[in-house]
Amino acid sequence: MRLFAYGVLNRELAKGRAAELIAPLDEGRPATVRGTLYGLRGPDGGWYPILLPDAEGGTVHGMLHDASGVDWPAMDDFEDAHDGPDAEYARRELTVALGEGTATSGFAYCYVRDLPGDAEPIPGGHFGTWLRESGRSAIMGRD
């Protein structure tokens, strides 16, 4: 299995529990998916991204990792991805474009709730760049 990480599951941003969960991932390769990326403010004042996949959408940047060693149930729990009506995310298989122009598939955590009114569009579809350019910081994570 492969994981497309576009936000707080990227090594440069992962803290606390997120860093523990992604420890088994390989270094990954730059990759993109089609969709729209938004930022939401978390309870600690930090920000986290939400991905709305859309084959006709813009480009969302991230890393594609071999995730064969990942504890998927723990990752799903961290991302609040479950079958209940109050889930925040769902783990979905998406088409992922690699830098050399080839396409493959990978799983990504996609937002499943209605878009919140305070969600901020992330121009360019790169969460880390958006944080740096706006002077914001990533959410510390959930335990």
GROMACS .gro file of C-alpha atoms in nm:
model
  143
    1MET     CA    1   0.000   0.000   0.000
    2ARG     CA    2   0.103   0.357  -0.062
    3LEU     CA    3   0.014   0.672   0.129
    4PHE     CA    4  -0.016   1.016  -0.030
    5ALA     CA    5   0.072   1.257   0.252
    6TYR     CA    6  -0.012   1.624   0.192
    7GLY     CA    7  -0.017   1.779   0.538
    8VAL     CA    8   0.067   1.697   0.898
    9LEU     CA    9   0.167   1.342   0.800
   10ASN     CA   10   0.465   1.485   0.607
   11ARG     CA   11   0.797   1.448   0.785
   12GLU     CA   12   0.864   1.822   0.781
   13LEU     CA   13   0.541   1.891   0.973
   14ALA     CA   14   0.469   1.576   1.175
   15LYS     CA   15   0.484   1.619   1.552
   16GLY     CA   16   0.395   1.398   1.845
   17ARG     CA   17   0.163   1.111   1.757
   18ALA     CA   18   0.176   1.194   1.384
   19ALA     CA   19   0.556   1.155   1.387
   20GLU     CA   20   0.523   0.818   1.559
   21LEU     CA   21   0.267   0.695   1.307
   22ILE     CA   22   0.472   0.789   1.001
   23ALA     CA   23   0.800   0.646   1.134
   24PRO     CA   24   0.764   0.327   0.922
   25LEU     CA   25   0.720   0.524   0.598
   26ASP     CA   26   0.999   0.534   0.342
   27GLU     CA   27   1.140   0.874   0.234
   28GLY     CA   28   0.872   0.906  -0.033
   29ARG     CA   29   0.863   1.074  -0.370
   30PRO     CA   30   0.715   1.410  -0.468
   31ALA     CA   31   0.369   1.354  -0.611
   32THR     CA   32   0.040   1.530  -0.678
   33VAL     CA   33  -0.330   1.455  -0.682
   34ARG     CA   34  -0.619   1.651  -0.834
   35GLY     CA   35  -0.845   1.838  -0.597
   36THR     CA   36  -0.872   2.139  -0.372
   37LEU     CA   37  -0.682   2.197  -0.049
   38TYR     CA   38  -0.811   2.409   0.239
   39GLY     CA   39  -0.666   2.502   0.576
   40LEU     CA   40  -0.856   2.473   0.903
   41ARG     CA   41  -0.754   2.610   1.242
   42GLY     CA   42  -0.728   2.338   1.504
   43PRO     CA   43  -0.813   2.361   1.874
   44ASP     CA   44  -0.451   2.445   1.963
   45GLY     CA   45  -0.447   2.739   1.716
   46GLY     CA   46  -0.235   2.550   1.465
   47TRP     CA   47  -0.356   2.464   1.117
   48TYR     CA   48  -0.427   2.141   0.933
   49PRO     CA   49  -0.524   2.079   0.571
   50ILE     CA   50  -0.835   1.920   0.427
   51LEU     CA   51  -0.833   1.761   0.083
   52LEU     CA   52  -1.139   1.753  -0.138
   53PRO     CA   53  -1.045   1.526  -0.429
   54ASP     CA   54  -1.174   1.629  -0.771
   55ALA     CA   55  -1.051   1.489  -1.102
   56GLU     CA   56  -1.116   1.831  -1.258
   57GLY     CA   57  -0.968   2.024  -0.966
   58GLY     CA   58  -0.634   2.191  -0.910
   59THR     CA   59  -0.304   2.036  -0.814
   60VAL     CA   60  -0.242   1.927  -0.455
   61HIS     CA   61   0.122   1.860  -0.369
   62GLY     CA   62   0.249   1.594  -0.133
   63MET     CA   63   0.468   1.288  -0.100
   64LEU     CA   64   0.389   0.931  -0.202
   65HIS     CA   65   0.523   0.676   0.045
   66ASP     CA   66   0.548   0.300   0.065
   67ALA     CA   67   0.326   0.240   0.366
   68SER     CA   68   0.355  -0.136   0.400
   69GLY     CA   69   0.472  -0.104   0.763
   70VAL     CA   70   0.205   0.143   0.875
   71ASP     CA   71  -0.045   0.058   1.148
   72TRP     CA   72  -0.351   0.152   0.941
   73PRO     CA   73  -0.608   0.120   1.222
   74ALA     CA   74  -0.400   0.358   1.439
   75MET     CA   75  -0.354   0.597   1.145
   76ASP     CA   76  -0.729   0.590   1.073
   77ASP     CA   77  -0.798   0.663   1.440
   78PHE     CA   78  -0.555   0.956   1.438
   79GLU     CA   79  -0.720   1.097   1.126
   80ASP     CA   80  -1.073   1.038   1.262
   81ALA     CA   81  -1.144   0.813   0.962
   82HIS     CA   82  -1.414   0.561   1.050
   83ASP     CA   83  -1.754   0.444   0.932
   84GLY     CA   84  -1.956   0.660   1.170
   85PRO     CA   85  -2.155   0.969   1.067
   86ASP     CA   86  -1.922   1.197   1.265
   87ALA     CA   87  -1.602   1.093   1.082
   88GLU     CA   88  -1.386   1.381   0.965
   89TYR     CA   89  -1.189   1.190   0.701
   90ALA     CA   90  -1.209   0.878   0.489
   91ARG     CA   91  -0.908   0.688   0.358
   92ARG     CA   92  -0.962   0.677  -0.019
   93GLU     CA   93  -0.760   0.541  -0.306
   94LEU     CA   94  -0.675   0.819  -0.552
   95THR     CA   95  -0.484   0.853  -0.877
   96VAL     CA   96  -0.144   0.999  -0.793
   97ALA     CA   97   0.086   1.167  -1.047
   98LEU     CA   98   0.461   1.127  -1.002
   99GLY     CA   99   0.721   1.381  -1.109
  100GLU     CA  100   0.822   1.196  -1.425
  101GLY     CA  101   0.465   1.208  -1.556
  102THR     CA  102   0.358   0.857  -1.464
  103ALA     CA  103   0.041   0.782  -1.272
  104THR     CA  104  -0.013   0.531  -0.995
  105SER     CA  105  -0.250   0.496  -0.703
  106GLY     CA  106  -0.220   0.573  -0.337
  107PHE     CA  107  -0.438   0.621  -0.033
  108ALA     CA  108  -0.508   0.969   0.100
  109TYR     CA  109  -0.716   1.098   0.385
  110CYS     CA  110  -0.999   1.295   0.224
  111TYR     CA  111  -1.232   1.528   0.411
  112VAL     CA  112  -1.589   1.395   0.429
  113ARG     CA  113  -1.777   1.665   0.621
  114ASP     CA  114  -1.941   1.973   0.473
  115LEU     CA  115  -1.683   2.241   0.400
  116PRO     CA  116  -1.665   2.469   0.706
  117GLY     CA  117  -1.730   2.837   0.647
  118ASP     CA  118  -1.395   2.929   0.801
  119ALA     CA  119  -1.192   2.696   0.577
  120GLU     CA  120  -0.923   2.892   0.393
  121PRO     CA  121  -0.832   2.795   0.036
  122ILE     CA  122  -0.466   2.706  -0.005
  123PRO     CA  123  -0.349   2.861  -0.333
  124GLY     CA  124  -0.102   2.640  -0.515
  125GLY     CA  125  -0.213   2.332  -0.321
  126HIS     CA  126   0.100   2.301  -0.104
  127PHE     CA  127   0.026   2.305   0.270
  128GLY     CA  128   0.386   2.350   0.390
  129THR     CA  129   0.447   2.643   0.155
  130TRP     CA  130   0.119   2.803   0.260
  131LEU     CA  131   0.217   2.778   0.626
  132ARG     CA  132   0.560   2.933   0.566
  133GLU     CA  133   0.432   3.215   0.345
  134SER     CA  134   0.145   3.303   0.578
  135GLY     CA  135   0.346   3.277   0.902
  136ARG     CA  136   0.115   3.009   1.037
  137SER     CA  137   0.211   2.688   1.213
  138ALA     CA  138   0.080   2.334   1.183
  139ILE     CA  139  -0.145   2.180   1.445
  140MET     CA  140   0.046   1.998   1.717
  141GLY     CA  141  -0.156   1.684   1.656
  142ARG     CA  142  -0.397   1.467   1.842
  143ASP     CA  143  -0.307   1.211   2.104
   0.00000   0.00000   0.00000
